[in-house]
mmCIF file of C-alpha atoms and ligand atoms in Angstrom:
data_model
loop_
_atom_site.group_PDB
_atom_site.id
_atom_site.type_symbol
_atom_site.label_atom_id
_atom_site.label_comp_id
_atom_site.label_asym_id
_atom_site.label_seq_id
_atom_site.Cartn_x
_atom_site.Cartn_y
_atom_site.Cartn_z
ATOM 1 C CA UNK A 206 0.000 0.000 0.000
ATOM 2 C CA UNK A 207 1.440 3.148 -1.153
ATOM 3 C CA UNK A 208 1.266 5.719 1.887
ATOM 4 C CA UNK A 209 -0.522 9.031 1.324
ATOM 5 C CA UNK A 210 1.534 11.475 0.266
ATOM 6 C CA UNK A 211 2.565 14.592 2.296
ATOM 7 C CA UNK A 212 0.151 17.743 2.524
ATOM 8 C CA UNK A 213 0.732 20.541 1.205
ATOM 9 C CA UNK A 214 1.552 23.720 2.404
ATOM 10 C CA UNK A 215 -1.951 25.169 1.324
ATOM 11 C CA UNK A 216 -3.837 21.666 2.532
ATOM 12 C CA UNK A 217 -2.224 22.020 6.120
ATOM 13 C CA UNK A 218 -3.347 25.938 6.270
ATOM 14 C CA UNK A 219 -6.716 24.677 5.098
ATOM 15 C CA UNK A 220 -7.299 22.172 7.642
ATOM 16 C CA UNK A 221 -5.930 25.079 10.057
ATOM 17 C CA UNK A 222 -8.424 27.561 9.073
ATOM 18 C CA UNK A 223 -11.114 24.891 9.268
ATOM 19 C CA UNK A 224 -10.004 24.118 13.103
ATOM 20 C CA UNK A 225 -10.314 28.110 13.709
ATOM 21 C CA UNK A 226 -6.614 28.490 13.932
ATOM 22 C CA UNK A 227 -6.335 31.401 11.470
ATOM 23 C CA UNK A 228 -3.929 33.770 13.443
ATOM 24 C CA UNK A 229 -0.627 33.560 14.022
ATOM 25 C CA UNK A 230 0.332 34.504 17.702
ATOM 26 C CA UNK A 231 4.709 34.834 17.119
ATOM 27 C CA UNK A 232 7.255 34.821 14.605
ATOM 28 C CA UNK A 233 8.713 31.917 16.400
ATOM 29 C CA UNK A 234 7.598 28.557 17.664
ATOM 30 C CA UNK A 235 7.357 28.351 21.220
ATOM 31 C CA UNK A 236 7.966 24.790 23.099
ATOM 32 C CA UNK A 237 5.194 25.122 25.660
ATOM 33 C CA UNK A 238 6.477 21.989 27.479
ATOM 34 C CA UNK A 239 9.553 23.688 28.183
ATOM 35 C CA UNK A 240 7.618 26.456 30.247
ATOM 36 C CA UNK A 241 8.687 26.598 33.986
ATOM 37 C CA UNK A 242 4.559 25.793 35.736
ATOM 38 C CA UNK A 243 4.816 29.768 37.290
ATOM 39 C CA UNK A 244 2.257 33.043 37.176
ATOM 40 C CA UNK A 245 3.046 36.091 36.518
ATOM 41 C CA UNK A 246 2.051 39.235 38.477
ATOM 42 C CA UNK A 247 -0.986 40.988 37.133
ATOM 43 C CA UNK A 248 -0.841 44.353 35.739
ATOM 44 C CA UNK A 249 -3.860 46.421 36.814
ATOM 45 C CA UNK A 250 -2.895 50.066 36.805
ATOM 46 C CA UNK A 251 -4.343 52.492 34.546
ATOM 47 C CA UNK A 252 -2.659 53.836 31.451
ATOM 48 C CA UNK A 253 0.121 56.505 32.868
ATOM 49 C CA UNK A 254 -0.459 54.978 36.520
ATOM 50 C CA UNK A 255 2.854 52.960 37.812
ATOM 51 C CA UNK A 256 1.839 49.095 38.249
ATOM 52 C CA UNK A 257 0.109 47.572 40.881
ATOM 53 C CA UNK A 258 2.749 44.423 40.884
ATOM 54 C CA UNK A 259 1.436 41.464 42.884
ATOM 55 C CA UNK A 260 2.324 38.082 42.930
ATOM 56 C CA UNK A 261 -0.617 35.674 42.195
ATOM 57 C CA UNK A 262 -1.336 33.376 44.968
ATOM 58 C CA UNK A 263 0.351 30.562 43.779
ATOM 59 C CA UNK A 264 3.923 32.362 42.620
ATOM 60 C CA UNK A 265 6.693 31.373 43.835
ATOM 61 C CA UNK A 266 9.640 34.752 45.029
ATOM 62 C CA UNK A 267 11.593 33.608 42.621
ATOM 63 C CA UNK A 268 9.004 34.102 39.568
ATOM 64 C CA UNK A 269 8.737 38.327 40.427
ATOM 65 C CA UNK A 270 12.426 38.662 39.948
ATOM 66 C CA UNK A 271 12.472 37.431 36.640
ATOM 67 C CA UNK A 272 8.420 37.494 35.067
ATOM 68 C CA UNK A 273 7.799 35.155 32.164
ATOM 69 C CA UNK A 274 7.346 37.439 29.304
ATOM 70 C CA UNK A 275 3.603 39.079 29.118
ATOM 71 C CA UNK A 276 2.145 36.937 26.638
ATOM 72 C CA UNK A 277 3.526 32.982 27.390
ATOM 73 C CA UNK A 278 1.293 32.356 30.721
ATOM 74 C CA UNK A 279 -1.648 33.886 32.557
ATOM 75 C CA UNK A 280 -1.913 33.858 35.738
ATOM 76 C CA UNK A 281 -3.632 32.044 38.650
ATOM 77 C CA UNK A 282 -7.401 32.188 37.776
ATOM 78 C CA UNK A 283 -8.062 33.221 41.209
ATOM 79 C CA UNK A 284 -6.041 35.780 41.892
ATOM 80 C CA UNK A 285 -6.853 37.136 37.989
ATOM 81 C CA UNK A 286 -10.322 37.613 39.277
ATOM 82 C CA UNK A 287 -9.764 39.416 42.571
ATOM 83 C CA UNK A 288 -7.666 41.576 40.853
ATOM 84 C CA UNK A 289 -10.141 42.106 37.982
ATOM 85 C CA UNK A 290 -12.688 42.752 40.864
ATOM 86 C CA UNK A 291 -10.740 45.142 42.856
ATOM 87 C CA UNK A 292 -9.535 47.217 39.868
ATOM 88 C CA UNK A 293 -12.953 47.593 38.139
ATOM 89 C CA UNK A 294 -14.605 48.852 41.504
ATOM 90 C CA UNK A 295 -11.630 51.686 41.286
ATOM 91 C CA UNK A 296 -12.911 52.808 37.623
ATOM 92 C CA UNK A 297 -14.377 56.064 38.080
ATOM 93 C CA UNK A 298 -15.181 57.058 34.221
ATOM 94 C CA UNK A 299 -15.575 55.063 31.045
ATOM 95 C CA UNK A 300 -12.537 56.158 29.425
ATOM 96 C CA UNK A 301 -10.691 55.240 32.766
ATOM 97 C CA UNK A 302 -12.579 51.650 32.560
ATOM 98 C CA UNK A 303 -11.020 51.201 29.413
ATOM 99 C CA UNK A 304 -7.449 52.390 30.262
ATOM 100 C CA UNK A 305 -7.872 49.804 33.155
ATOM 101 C CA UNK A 306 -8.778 46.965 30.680
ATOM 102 C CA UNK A 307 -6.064 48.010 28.228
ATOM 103 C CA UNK A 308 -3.623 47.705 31.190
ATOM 104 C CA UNK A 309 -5.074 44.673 32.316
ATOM 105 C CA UNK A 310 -2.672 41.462 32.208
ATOM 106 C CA UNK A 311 -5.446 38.887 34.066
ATOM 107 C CA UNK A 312 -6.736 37.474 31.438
ATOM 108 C CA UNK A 313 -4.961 35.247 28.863
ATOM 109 C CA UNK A 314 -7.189 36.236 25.434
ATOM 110 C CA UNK A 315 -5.504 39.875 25.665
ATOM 111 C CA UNK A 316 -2.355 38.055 24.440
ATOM 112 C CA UNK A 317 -3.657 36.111 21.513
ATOM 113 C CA UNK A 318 -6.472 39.072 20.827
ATOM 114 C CA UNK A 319 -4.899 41.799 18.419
ATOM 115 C CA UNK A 320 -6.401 44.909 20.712
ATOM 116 C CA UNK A 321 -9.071 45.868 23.254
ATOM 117 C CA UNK A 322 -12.502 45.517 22.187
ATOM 118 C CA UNK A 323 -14.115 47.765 23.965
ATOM 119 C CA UNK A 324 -17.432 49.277 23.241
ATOM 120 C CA UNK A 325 -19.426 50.864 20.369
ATOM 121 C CA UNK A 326 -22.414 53.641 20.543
ATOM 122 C CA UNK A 327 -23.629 56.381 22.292
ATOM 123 C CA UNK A 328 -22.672 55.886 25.821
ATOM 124 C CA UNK A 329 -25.604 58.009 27.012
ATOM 125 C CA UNK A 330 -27.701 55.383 25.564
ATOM 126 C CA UNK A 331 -30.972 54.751 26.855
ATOM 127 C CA UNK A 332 -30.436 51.363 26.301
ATOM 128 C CA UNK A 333 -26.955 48.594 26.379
ATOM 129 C CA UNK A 334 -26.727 45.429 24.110
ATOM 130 C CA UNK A 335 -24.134 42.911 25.552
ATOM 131 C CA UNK A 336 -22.810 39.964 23.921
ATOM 132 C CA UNK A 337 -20.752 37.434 23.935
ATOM 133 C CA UNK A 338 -16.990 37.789 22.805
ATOM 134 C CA UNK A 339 -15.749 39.626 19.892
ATOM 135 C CA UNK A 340 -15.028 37.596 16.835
ATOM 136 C CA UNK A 341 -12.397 38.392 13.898
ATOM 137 C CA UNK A 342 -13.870 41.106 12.712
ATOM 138 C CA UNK A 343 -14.431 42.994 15.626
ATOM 139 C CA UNK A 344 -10.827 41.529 16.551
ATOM 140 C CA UNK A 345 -9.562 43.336 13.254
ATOM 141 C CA UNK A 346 -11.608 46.782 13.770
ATOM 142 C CA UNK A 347 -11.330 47.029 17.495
ATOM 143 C CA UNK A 348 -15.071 47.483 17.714
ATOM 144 C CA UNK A 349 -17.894 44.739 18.975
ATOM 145 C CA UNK A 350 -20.420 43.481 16.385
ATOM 146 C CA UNK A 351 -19.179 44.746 13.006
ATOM 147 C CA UNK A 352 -19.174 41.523 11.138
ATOM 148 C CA UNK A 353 -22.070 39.742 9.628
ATOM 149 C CA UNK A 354 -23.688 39.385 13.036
ATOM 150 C CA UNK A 355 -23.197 42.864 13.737
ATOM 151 C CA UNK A 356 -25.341 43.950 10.357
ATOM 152 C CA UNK A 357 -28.030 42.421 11.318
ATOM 153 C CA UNK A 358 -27.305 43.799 15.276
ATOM 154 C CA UNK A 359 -27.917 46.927 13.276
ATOM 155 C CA UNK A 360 -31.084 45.858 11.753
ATOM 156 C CA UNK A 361 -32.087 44.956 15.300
ATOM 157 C CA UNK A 362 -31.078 48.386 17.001
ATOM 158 C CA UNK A 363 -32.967 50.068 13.446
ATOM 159 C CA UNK A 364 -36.302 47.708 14.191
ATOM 160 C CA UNK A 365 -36.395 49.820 17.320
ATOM 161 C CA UNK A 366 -35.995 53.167 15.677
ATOM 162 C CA UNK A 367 -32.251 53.317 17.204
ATOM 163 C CA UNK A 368 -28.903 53.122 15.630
ATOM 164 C CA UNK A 369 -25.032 53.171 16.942
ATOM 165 C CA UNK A 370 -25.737 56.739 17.988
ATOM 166 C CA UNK A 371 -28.410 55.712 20.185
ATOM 167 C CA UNK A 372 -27.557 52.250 21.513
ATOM 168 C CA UNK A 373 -24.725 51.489 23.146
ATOM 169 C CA UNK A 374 -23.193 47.793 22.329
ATOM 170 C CA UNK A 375 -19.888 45.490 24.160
ATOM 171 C CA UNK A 376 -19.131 42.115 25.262
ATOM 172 C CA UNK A 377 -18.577 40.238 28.218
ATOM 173 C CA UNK A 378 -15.278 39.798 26.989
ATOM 174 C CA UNK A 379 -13.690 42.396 25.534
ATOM 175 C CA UNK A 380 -11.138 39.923 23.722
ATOM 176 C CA UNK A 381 -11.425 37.784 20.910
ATOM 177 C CA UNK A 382 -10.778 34.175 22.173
ATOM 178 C CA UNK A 383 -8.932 32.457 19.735
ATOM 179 C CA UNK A 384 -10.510 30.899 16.509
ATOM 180 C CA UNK A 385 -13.569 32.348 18.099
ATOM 181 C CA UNK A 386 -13.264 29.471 20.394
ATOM 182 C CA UNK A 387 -15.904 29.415 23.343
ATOM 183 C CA UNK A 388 -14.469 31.586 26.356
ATOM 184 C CA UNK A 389 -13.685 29.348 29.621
ATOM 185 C CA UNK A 390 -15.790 29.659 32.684
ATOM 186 C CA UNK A 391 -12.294 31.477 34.346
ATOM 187 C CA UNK A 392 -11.724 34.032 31.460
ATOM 188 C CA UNK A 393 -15.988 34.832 32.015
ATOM 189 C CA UNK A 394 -15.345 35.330 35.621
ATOM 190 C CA UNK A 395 -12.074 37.325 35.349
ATOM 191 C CA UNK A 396 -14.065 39.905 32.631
ATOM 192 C CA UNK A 397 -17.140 39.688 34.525
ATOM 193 C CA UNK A 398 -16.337 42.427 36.977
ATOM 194 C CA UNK A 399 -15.504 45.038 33.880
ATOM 195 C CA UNK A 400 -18.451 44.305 32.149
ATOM 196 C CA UNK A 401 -20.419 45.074 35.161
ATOM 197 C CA UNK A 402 -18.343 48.323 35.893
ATOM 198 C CA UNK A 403 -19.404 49.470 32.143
ATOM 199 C CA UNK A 404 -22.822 48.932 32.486
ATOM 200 C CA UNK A 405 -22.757 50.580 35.956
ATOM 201 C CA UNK A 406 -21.264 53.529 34.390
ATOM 202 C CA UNK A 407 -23.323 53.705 31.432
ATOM 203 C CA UNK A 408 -25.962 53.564 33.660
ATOM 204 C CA UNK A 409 -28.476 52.637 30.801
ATOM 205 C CA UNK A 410 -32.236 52.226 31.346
ATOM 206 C CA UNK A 411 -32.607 49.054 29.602
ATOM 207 C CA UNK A 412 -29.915 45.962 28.669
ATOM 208 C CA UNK A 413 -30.276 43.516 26.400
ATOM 209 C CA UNK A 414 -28.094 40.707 26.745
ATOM 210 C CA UNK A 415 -27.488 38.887 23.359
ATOM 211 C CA UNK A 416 -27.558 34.921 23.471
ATOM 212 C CA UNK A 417 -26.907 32.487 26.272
ATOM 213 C CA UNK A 418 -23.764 33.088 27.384
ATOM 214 C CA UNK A 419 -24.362 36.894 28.591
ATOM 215 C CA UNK A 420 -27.443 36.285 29.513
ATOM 216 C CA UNK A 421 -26.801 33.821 31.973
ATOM 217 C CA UNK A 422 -23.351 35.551 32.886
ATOM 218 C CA UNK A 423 -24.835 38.847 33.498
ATOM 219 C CA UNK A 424 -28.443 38.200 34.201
ATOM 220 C CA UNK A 425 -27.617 34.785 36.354
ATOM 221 C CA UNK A 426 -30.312 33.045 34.686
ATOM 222 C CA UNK A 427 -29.928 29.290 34.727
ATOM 223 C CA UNK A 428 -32.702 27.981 31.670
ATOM 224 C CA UNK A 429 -31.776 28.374 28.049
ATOM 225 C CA UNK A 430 -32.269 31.414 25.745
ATOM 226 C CA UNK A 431 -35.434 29.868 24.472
ATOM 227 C CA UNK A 432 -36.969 30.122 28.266
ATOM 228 C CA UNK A 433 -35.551 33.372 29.264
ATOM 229 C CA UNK A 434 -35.858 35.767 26.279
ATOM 230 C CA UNK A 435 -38.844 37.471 26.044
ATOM 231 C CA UNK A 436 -38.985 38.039 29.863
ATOM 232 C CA UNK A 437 -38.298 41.153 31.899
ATOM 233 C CA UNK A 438 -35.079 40.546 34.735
ATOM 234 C CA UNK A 439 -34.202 42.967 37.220
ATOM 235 C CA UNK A 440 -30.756 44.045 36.958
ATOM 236 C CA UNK A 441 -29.049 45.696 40.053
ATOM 237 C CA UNK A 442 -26.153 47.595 38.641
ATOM 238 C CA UNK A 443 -24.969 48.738 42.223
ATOM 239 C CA UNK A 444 -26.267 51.809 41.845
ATOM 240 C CA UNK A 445 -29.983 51.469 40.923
ATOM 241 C CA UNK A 446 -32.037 48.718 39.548
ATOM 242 C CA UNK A 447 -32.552 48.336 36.121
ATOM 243 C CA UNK A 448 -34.706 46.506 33.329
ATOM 244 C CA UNK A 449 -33.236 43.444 31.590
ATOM 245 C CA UNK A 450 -34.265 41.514 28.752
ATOM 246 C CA UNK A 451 -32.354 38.686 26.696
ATOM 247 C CA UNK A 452 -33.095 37.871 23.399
ATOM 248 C CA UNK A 453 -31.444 35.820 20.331
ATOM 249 C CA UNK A 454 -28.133 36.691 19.717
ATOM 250 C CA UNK A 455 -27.853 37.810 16.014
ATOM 251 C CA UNK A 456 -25.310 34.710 14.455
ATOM 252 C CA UNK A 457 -27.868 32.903 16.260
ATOM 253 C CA UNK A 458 -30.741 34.307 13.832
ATOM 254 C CA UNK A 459 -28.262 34.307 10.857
ATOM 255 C CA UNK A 460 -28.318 30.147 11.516
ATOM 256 C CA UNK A 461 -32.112 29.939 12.345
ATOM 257 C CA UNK A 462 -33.498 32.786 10.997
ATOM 258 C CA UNK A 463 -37.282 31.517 11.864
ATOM 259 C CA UNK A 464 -36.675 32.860 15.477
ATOM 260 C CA UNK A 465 -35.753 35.989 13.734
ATOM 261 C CA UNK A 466 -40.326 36.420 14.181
ATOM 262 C CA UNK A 467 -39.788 35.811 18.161
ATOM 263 C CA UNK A 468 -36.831 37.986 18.060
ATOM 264 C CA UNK A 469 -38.894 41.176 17.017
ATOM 265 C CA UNK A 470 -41.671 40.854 19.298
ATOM 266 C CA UNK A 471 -38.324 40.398 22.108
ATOM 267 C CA UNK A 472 -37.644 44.035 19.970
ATOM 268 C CA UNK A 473 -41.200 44.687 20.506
ATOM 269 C CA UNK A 474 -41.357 44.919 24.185
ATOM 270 C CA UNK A 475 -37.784 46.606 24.313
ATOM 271 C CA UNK A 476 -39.452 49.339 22.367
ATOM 272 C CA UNK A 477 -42.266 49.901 24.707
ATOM 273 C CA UNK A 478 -39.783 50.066 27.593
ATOM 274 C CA UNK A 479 -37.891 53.124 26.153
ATOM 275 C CA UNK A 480 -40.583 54.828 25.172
ATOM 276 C CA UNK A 481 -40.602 58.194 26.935
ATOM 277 C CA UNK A 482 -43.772 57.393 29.403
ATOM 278 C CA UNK A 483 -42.094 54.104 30.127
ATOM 279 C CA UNK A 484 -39.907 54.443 33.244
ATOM 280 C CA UNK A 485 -37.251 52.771 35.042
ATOM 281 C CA UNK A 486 -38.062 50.371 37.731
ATOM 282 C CA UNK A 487 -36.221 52.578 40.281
ATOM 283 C CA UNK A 488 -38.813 55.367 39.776
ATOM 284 C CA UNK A 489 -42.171 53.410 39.499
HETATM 285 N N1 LIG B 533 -20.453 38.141 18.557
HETATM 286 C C1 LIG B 533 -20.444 38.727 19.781
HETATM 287 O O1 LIG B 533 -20.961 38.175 20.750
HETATM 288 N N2 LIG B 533 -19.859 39.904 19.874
HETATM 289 C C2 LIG B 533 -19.306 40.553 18.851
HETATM 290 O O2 LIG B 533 -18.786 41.661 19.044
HETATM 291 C C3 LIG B 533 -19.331 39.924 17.597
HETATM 292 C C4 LIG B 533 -19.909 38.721 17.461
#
């Protein structure tokens, strides 16, 4: 039997690009087996601001004398989190919120992301759409939801008489997870705090979370998107409570685009909600 001959160059970055690996990360090759098992101090000061260096839980002395460089480990999950929580509460302004993130070394996607993605729209937007992660579009232009699902995100925002001067749109993680790979339960929790900051700050009068995985990240619901959209939450910002519906995220319509009818009447309701009689929770 004659063995199959070698791929080629163009077959391998095929099967590649089918797997979602489609960026490069180095020049080089790295050997991650050769990687001492340490964590780097996290990097939480603002842009400007000297850093905050502080040894995750689980680092050895030895490791802050000599830090792996930025982008070959993340550190401890834990300790990731607590400082994600503790700088986020220190935010005092958007554009601080965002200096924060951009200084931010918790979280491991920031080193395989190309930049920040941060937020898009009027941030003071009656209304906040969050979704998931950004994918390699919004990777590419540094703003959320400007690929295909983003068009019809727009088509959404329009149905409601609204645009991306009058909406205000992010993620839950403001980094593109490689190959648009599903974000792990630590890299949620460790952008969970800044998401939460942002919406605090925007201080909108409705969110819409986009999808499952915001929804029950931010809204804490535990049934699928086909239970919970539709339905009014409460959402305590920790400054005032707020109104919260999910509905379909938008590359969820693009594969199923028969929910696209439930997702309007979602729209539907949203509408009513903004409309200028219609008033937040905190005042009725
Ligand atoms: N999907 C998301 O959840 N967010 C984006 O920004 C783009 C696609």
């Amino acid at each position: 039997m004659t063995p199959d001959p070698a791929p080629t160059v163009r077959q391998l970055l095929a099967f590649y690009l089918e797997a979602g690996v489609d960026c490069a990360l180095t020049e080089e090759p790295v050997d991650r087996l050769s990687e001492a098992d340490t964590a780097p101090a996290i990097r939480t000061a603002a842009a400007g601001e000297p850093a905050q260096a502080r040894p995750a839980r689980t680092t050895p002395a030895t490791t802050l004398a000599a830090p792996a460089p930025r982008h070959e480990i993340a550190p401890a999950p834990e300790a990731a989190i607590s400082s994600a929580r503790e700088a986020a509460r220190t935010a005092p302004t958007l554009p601080a919120l965002r200096a924060l993130l951009e200084n931010f070394d918790g979280c491991a996607l920031k080193f395989t992301a190309t930049r920040l993605v941060f937020a898009d729209g009027n941030p003071q937007a009656r209304v906040m759409f969050v979704g998931e992660a950004p994918g390699r579009d919004e990777d590419i232009a540094g703003l959320p939801f400007v690929g295909r699902s983003g068009k019809l995100l727009d088509r959404m925002i329009a149905a409601i008489g609204l645009d991306r001067t009058s909406a205000y749109i992010a993620n839950v993680i403001p980094w593109r997870p490689p190959g648009n790979r599903t974000p792990t339960p630590q890299e949620t929790q460790i952008c969970l705090p800044f998401i939460q900051r942002q919406i605090e700050l925007v201080n909108p009068d409705v969110l819409v979370t986009l999808g499952n995985p915001s929804t029950q990240t931010l809204l804490a619901a535990r049934e699928g998107i086909m239970r919970t959209r539709g339905k009014w939450f409460d959402y305590h910002t920790g400054t005032r409570t707020i109104r919260a519906m999910a509905t379909f995220h938008p590359a969820y319509l693009l594969r199923s685009p028969s929910y696209k009818r439930l997702s309007w009447q979602d729209l539907r309701s949203i509408a009513k909600a903004l409309e200028p009689h219609s008033r937040s929770l905190e005042n009725s």
